[in-house]
GROMACS .gro file of C-alpha atoms in nm:
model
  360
    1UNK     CA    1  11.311   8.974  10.250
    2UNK     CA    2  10.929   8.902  10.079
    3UNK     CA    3  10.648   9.153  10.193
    4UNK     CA    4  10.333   9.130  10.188
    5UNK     CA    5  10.137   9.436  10.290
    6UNK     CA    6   9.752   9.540  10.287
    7UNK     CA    7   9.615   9.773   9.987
    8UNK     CA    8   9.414   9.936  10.228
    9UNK     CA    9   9.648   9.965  10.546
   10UNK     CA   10   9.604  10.348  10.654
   11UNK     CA   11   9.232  10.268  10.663
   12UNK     CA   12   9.259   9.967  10.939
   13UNK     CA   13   9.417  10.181  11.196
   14UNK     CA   14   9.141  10.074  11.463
   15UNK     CA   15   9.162   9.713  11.320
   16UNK     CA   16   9.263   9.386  11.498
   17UNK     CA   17   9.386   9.256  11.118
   18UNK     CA   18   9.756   9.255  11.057
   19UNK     CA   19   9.842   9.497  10.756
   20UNK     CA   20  10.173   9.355  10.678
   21UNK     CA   21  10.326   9.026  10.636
   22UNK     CA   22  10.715   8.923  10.626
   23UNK     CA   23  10.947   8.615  10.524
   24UNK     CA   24  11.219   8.639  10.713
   25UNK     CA   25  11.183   8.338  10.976
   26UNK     CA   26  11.257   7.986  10.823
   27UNK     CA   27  10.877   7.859  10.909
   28UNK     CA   28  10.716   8.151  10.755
   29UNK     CA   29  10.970   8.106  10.410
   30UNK     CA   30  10.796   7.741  10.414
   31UNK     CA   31  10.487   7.890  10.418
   32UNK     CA   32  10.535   8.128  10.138
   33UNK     CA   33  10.669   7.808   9.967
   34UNK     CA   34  10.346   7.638  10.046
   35UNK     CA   35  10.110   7.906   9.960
   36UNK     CA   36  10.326   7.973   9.591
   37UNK     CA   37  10.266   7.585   9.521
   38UNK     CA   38   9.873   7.595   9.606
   39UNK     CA   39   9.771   7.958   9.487
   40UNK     CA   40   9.785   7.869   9.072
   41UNK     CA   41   9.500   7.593   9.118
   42UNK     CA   42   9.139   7.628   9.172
   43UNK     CA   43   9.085   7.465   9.482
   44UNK     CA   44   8.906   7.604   9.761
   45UNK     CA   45   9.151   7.723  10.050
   46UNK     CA   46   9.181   7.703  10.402
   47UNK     CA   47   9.376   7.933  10.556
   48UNK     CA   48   9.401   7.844  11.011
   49UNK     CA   49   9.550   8.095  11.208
   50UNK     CA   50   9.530   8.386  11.537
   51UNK     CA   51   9.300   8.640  11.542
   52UNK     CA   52   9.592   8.945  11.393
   53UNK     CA   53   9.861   8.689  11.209
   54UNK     CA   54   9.802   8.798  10.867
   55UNK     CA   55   9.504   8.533  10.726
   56UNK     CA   56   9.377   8.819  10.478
   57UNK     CA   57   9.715   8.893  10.337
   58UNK     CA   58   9.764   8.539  10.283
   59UNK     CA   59   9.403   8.501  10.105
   60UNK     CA   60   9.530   8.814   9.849
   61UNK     CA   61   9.838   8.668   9.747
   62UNK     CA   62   9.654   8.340   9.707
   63UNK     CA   63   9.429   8.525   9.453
   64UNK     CA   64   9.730   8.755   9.338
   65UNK     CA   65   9.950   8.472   9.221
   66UNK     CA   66   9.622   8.262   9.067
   67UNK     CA   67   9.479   8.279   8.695
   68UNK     CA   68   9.204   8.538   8.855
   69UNK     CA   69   9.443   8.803   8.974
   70UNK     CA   70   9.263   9.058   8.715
   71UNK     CA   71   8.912   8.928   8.859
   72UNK     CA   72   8.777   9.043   9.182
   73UNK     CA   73   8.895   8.963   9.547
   74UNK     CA   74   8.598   9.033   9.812
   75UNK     CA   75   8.652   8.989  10.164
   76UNK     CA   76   8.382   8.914  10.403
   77UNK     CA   77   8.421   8.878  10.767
   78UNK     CA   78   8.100   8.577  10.866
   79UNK     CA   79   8.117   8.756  11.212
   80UNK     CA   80   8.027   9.067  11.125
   81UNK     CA   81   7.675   8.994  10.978
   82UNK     CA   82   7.340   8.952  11.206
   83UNK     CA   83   7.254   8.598  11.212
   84UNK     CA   84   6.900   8.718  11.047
   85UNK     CA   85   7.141   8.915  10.740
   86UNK     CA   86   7.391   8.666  10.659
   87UNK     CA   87   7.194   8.501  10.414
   88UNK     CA   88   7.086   8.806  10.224
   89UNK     CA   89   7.416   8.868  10.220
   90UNK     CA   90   7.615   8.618  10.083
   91UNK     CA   91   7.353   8.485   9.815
   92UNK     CA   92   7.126   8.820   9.768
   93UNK     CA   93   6.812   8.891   9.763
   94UNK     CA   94   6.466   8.981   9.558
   95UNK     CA   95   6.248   9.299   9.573
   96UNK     CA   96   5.988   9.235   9.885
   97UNK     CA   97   6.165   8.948  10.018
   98UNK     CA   98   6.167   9.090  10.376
   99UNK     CA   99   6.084   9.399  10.592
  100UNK     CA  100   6.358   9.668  10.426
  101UNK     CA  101   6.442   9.475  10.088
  102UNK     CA  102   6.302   9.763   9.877
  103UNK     CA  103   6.533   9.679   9.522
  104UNK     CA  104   6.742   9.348   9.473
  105UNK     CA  105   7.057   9.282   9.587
  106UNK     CA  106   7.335   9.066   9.439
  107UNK     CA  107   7.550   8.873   9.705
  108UNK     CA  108   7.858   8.857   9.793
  109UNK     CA  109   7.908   8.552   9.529
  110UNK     CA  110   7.817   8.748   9.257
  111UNK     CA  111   7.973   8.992   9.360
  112UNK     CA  112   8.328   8.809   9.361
  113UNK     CA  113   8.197   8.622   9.023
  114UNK     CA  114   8.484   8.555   8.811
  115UNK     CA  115   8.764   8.623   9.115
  116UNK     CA  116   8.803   8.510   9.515
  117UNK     CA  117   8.585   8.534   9.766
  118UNK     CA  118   8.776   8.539  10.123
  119UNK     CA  119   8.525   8.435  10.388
  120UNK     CA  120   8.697   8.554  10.731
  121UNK     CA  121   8.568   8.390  11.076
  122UNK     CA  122   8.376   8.074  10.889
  123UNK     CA  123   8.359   7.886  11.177
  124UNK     CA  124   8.074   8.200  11.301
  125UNK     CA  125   7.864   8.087  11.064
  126UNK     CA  126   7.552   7.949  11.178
  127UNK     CA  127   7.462   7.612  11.130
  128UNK     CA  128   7.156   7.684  10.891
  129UNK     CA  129   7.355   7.867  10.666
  130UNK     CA  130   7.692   7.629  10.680
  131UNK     CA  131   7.425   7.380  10.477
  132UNK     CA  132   7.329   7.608  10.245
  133UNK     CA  133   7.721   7.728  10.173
  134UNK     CA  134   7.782   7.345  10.130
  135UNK     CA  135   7.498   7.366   9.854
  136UNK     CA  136   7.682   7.644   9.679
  137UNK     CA  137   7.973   7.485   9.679
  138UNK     CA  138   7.833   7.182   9.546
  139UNK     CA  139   7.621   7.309   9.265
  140UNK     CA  140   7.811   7.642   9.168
  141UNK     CA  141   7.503   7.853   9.201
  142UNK     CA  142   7.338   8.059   9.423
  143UNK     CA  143   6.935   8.115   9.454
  144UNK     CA  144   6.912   8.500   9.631
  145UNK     CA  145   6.658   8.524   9.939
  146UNK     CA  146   6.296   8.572   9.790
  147UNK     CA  147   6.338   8.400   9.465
  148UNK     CA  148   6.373   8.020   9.291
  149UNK     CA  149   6.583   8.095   9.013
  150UNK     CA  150   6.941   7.977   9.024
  151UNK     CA  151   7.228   8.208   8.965
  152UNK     CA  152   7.525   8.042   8.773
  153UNK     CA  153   7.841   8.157   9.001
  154UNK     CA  154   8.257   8.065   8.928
  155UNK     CA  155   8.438   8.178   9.242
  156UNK     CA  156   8.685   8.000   9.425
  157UNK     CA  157   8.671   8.005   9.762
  158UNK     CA  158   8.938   8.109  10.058
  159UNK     CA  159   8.776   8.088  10.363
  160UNK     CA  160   8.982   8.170  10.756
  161UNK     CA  161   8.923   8.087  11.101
  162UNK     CA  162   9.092   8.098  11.411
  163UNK     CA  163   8.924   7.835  11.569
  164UNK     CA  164   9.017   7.433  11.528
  165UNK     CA  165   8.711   7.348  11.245
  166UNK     CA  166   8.818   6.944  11.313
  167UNK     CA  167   8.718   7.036  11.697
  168UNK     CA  168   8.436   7.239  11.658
  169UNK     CA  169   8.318   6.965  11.391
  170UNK     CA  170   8.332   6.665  11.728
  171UNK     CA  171   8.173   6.938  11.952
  172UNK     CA  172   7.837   6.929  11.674
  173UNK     CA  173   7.926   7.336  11.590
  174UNK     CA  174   8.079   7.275  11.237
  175UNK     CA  175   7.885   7.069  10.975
  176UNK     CA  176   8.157   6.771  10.862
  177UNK     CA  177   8.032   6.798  10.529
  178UNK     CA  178   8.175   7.131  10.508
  179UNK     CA  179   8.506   7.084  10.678
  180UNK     CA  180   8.605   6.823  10.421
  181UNK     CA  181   8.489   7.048  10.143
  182UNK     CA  182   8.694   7.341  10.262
  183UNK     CA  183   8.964   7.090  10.400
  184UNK     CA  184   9.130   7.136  10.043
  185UNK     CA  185   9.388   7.340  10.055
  186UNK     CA  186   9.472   7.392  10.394
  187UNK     CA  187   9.715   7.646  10.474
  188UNK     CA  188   9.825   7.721  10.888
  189UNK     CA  189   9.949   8.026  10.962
  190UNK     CA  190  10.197   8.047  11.272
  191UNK     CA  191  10.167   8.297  11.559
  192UNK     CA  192  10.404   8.529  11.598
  193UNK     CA  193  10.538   8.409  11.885
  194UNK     CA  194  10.614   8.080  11.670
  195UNK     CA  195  10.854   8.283  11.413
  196UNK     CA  196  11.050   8.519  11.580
  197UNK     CA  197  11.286   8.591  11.319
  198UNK     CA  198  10.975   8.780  11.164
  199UNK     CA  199  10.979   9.010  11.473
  200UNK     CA  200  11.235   9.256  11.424
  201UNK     CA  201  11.179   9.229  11.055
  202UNK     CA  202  10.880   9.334  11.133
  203UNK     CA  203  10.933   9.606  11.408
  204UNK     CA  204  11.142   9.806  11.175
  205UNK     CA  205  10.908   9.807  10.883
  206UNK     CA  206  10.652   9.915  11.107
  207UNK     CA  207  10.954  10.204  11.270
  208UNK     CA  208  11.019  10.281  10.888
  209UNK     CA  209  10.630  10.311  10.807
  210UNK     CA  210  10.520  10.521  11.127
  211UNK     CA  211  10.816  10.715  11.125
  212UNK     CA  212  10.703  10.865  10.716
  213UNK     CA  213  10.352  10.887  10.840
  214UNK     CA  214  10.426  11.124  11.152
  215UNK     CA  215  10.649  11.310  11.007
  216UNK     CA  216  10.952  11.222  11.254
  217UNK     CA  217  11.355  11.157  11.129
  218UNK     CA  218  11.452  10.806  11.133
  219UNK     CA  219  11.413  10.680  11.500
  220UNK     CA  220  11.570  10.313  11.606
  221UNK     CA  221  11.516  10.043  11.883
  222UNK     CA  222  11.767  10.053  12.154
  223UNK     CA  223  11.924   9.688  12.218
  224UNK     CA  224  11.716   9.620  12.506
  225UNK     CA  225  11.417   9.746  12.355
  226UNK     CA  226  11.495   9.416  12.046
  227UNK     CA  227  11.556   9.193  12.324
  228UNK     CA  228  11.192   9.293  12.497
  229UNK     CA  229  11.046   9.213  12.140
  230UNK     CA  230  11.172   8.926  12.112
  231UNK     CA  231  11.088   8.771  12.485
  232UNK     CA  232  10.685   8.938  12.415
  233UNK     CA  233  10.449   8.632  12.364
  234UNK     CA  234  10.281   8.843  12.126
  235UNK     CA  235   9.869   8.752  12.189
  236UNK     CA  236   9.808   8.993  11.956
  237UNK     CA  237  10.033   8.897  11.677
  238UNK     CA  238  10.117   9.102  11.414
  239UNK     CA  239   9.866   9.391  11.451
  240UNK     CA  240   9.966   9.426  11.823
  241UNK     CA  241  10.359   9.444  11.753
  242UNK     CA  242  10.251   9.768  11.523
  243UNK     CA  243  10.058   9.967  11.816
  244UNK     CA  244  10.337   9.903  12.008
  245UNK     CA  245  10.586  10.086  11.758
  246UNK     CA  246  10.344  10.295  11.717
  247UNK     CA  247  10.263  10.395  12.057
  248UNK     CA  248  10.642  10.390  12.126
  249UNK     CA  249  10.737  10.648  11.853
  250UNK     CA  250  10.504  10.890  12.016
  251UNK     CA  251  10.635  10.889  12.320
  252UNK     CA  252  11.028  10.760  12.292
  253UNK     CA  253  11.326  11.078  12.352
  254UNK     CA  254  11.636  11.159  12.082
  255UNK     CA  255  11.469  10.858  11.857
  256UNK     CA  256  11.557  10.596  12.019
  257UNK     CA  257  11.318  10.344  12.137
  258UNK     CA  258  11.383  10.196  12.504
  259UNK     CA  259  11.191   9.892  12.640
  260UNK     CA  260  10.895  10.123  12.869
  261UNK     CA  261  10.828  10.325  12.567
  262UNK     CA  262  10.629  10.032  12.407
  263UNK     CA  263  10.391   9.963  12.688
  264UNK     CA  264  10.341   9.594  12.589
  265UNK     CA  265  10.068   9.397  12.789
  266UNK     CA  266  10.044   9.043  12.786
  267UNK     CA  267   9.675   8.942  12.768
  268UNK     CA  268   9.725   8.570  12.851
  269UNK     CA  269   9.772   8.548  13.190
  270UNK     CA  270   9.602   8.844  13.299
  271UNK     CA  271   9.666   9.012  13.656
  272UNK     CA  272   9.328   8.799  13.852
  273UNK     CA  273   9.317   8.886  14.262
  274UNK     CA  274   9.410   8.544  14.363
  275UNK     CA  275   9.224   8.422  14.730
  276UNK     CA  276   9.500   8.270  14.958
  277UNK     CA  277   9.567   7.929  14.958
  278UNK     CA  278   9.644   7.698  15.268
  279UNK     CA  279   9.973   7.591  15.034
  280UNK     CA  280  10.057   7.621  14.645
  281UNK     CA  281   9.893   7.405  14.397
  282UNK     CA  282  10.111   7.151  14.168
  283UNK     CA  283  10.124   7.082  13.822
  284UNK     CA  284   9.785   6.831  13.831
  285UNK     CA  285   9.631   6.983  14.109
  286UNK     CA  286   9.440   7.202  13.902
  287UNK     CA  287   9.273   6.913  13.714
  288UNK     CA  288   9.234   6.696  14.028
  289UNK     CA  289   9.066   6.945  14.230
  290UNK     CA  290   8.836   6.995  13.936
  291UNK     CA  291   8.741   6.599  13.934
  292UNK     CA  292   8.717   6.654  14.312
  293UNK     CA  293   8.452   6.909  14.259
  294UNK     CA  294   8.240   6.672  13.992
  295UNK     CA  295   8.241   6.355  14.238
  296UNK     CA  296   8.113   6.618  14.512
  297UNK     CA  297   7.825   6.690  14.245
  298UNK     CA  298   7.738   6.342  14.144
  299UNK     CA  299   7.764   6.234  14.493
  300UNK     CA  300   7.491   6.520  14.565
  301UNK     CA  301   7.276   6.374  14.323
  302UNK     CA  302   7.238   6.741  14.186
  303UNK     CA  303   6.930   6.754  13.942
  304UNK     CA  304   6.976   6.883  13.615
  305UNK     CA  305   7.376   6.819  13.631
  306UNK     CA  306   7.486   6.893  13.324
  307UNK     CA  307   7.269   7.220  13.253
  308UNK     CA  308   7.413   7.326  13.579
  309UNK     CA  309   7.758   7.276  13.509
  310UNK     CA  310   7.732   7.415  13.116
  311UNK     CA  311   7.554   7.730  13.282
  312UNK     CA  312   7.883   7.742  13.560
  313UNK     CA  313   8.122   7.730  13.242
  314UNK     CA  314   7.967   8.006  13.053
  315UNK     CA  315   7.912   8.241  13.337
  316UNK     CA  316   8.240   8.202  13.437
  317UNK     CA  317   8.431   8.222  13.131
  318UNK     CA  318   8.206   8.536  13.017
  319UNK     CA  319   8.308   8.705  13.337
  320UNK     CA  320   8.689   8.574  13.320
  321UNK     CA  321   8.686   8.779  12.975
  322UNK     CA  322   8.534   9.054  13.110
  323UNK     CA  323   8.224   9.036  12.966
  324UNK     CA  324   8.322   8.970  12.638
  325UNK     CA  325   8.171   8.770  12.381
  326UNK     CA  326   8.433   8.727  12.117
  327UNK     CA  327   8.714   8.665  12.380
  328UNK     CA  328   8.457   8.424  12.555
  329UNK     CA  329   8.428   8.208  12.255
  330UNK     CA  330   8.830   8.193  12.192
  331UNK     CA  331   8.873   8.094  12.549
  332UNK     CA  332   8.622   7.764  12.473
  333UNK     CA  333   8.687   7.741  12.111
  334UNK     CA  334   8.349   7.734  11.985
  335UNK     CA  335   8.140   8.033  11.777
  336UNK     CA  336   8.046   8.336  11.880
  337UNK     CA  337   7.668   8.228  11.826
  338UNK     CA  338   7.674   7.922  12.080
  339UNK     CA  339   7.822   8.187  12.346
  340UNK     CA  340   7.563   8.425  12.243
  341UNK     CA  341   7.314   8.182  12.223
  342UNK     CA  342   7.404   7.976  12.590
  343UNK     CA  343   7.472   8.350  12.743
  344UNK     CA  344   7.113   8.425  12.669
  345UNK     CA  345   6.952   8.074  12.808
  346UNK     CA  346   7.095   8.127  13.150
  347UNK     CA  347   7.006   8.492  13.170
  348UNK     CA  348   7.406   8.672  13.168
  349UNK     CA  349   7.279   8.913  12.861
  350UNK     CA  350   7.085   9.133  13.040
  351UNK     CA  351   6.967   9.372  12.709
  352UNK     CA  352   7.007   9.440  12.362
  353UNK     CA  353   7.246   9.733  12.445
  354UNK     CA  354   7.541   9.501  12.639
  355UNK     CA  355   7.446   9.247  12.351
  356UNK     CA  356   7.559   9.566  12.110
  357UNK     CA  357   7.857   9.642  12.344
  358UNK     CA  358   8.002   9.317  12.331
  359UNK     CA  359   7.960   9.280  11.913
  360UNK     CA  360   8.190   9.585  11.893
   0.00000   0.00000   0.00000
């Protein structure tokens, strides 16, 4: 069986990134097959895939198996920056080029100069800085915030998302331009759910792993305990499979792990209080209610139409997430930014603290 696990796994505990990846399903051994063929070139990488499937372990063995394995591999998740920082960060940035910037500050480029620089969540980049990536790209240099001089830079990219780029590139959110020169190498990485002969492969590397950790003897999964694996959808993919081993160690009797002891939850079709119905809807009602509903509205000759019914979408997908921005802009496959952004416009952010709240 081929393993891939994270260098830095006991420090991800609270993280929604899978630390370990295995080969034991037929799809994922044709992926390893794919990655092995692409890794040795140069070309920029695309790697598509769930929010917990393993996208970071498959951007280090990209750079593990290339001709800059002894060169640096920096990891940068777009997401995480303010929209304000991620220039400085990426490309650097002079003495006295903003409020703060007291020294100079090499970028993330440079600081990957010579190895791979994984950008994680490129599809949260804002548009204003997906045109000056493209530049980078282009020329091979990068000019830090506050200055005109151009830095010579050899990286090769790997960047991740786990949103559909072609999509977000019709909806006006991803710059074409940019797709096509990330659109090299594209590598998609299957949900769980998609390769289930990874899952008890899986399940008892994580029993193995958690088992050392605590301090416990060797525990096992009961029969019907495999068979609940393997019927879980899995939303959470890899890193959710190891809470629930996790969780279930801590809690199972004589070592042996029984189906309630892993306290899965499936997040997809969440529990809603549903208002009754004068009789059950059918496979298209759904969609034909909907179109109902719009002929009502044009019939109405409601002003401002289509502000009103972009301001209905976002309210009500923020509020089906919980208030959520991250989950929010999953659900309608866009950034995090537009969701931020359109959130803002029709008033749902009510302060800078639930803005905070929701980044976590």
């Amino acid at each position: 069986m081929s393993l891939l696990t994270h260098p830095n796994a006991r420090e991800l505990t609270k993280s929604v990134r899978a630390t370990v990846l295995v080969f034991e399903d037929p799809r994922s051994q044709e992926l390893l097959n794919r990655i092995e063929r692409l890794a040795p070139s140069e070309a920029n990488a695309l790697i598509i895939g769930e929010t917990g499937t393993g996208k970071e372990l498959v951007a280090r063995h990209i750079h593990h198996l290339s001709q800059r394995r002894d060169r640096p591999f920096v990891a940068v998740n777009c997401g995480a920056f303010a929209e304000t920082l991620v220039e400085s960060e990426l490309f650097g940035h002079e003495k006295g080029a903003f409020t703060g910037a007291i020294t100079s500050k090499a970028g993330w480029f440079e600081a990957a100069s010579g190895g791979t620089l994984f950008l994680d969540e490129i599809g949260d980049l804002p548009l204003s800085m997906q045109v000056k990536l493209l530049r980078v790209l282009q020329e091979r240099e990068v000019v830090r915030l506050g200055s005109r001089t151009p830095i010579p830079i050899n990286v090769r990219l790997v960047a991740a998302t786990n949103v559909n780029l072609a999509d977000a590139v019709v909806a006006g959110h991803f710059r074409e331009d940019l797709f096509y020169r990330l659109h090299v190498a594209t590598i998609r990485l299957p949900p769980l759910r998609e390769r289930p002969g990874d899952i008890l492969a899986l399940a008892e590397f994580f029993v193995e792993q958690h088992c050392q950790r605590l301090g416990y003897s060797r525990a096992r999964l009961s029969p019907e305990a495999e068979r609940t694996l393997l019927l879980h959808t899995w939303p959470g993919n890899i890193r959710e499979l190891e809470n629930a081993i996790h969780h279930a160690l801590l809690v199972c009797r004589d070592g042996r792990v029984q189906p309630a002891d892993l306290q899965l939850a499936d997040l997809r079709a969440p529990a809603v209080r549903q208002e009754p119905k004068p009789a059950a809807l059918g496979a298209g009602d759904g969609e034909a209610n909907l179109e109902a509903a719009l002929i009502e509205l044009f019939e109405r000759n409601q002003a401002d139409l289509f502000d009103h019914l972009e301001s209905v979408l976002f309210r009500t997908a923020y509020r089906y997430c919980h208030g959520n921005q991250l989950q929010t802009s999953r659900l309608l496959g866009i950034s995090r930014n537009i969701v931020r952004a359109r959130l803002e416009k029709i008033g749902e952010l009510e302060s800078p603290g639930s803005r905070l709240a929701n980044l976590r």
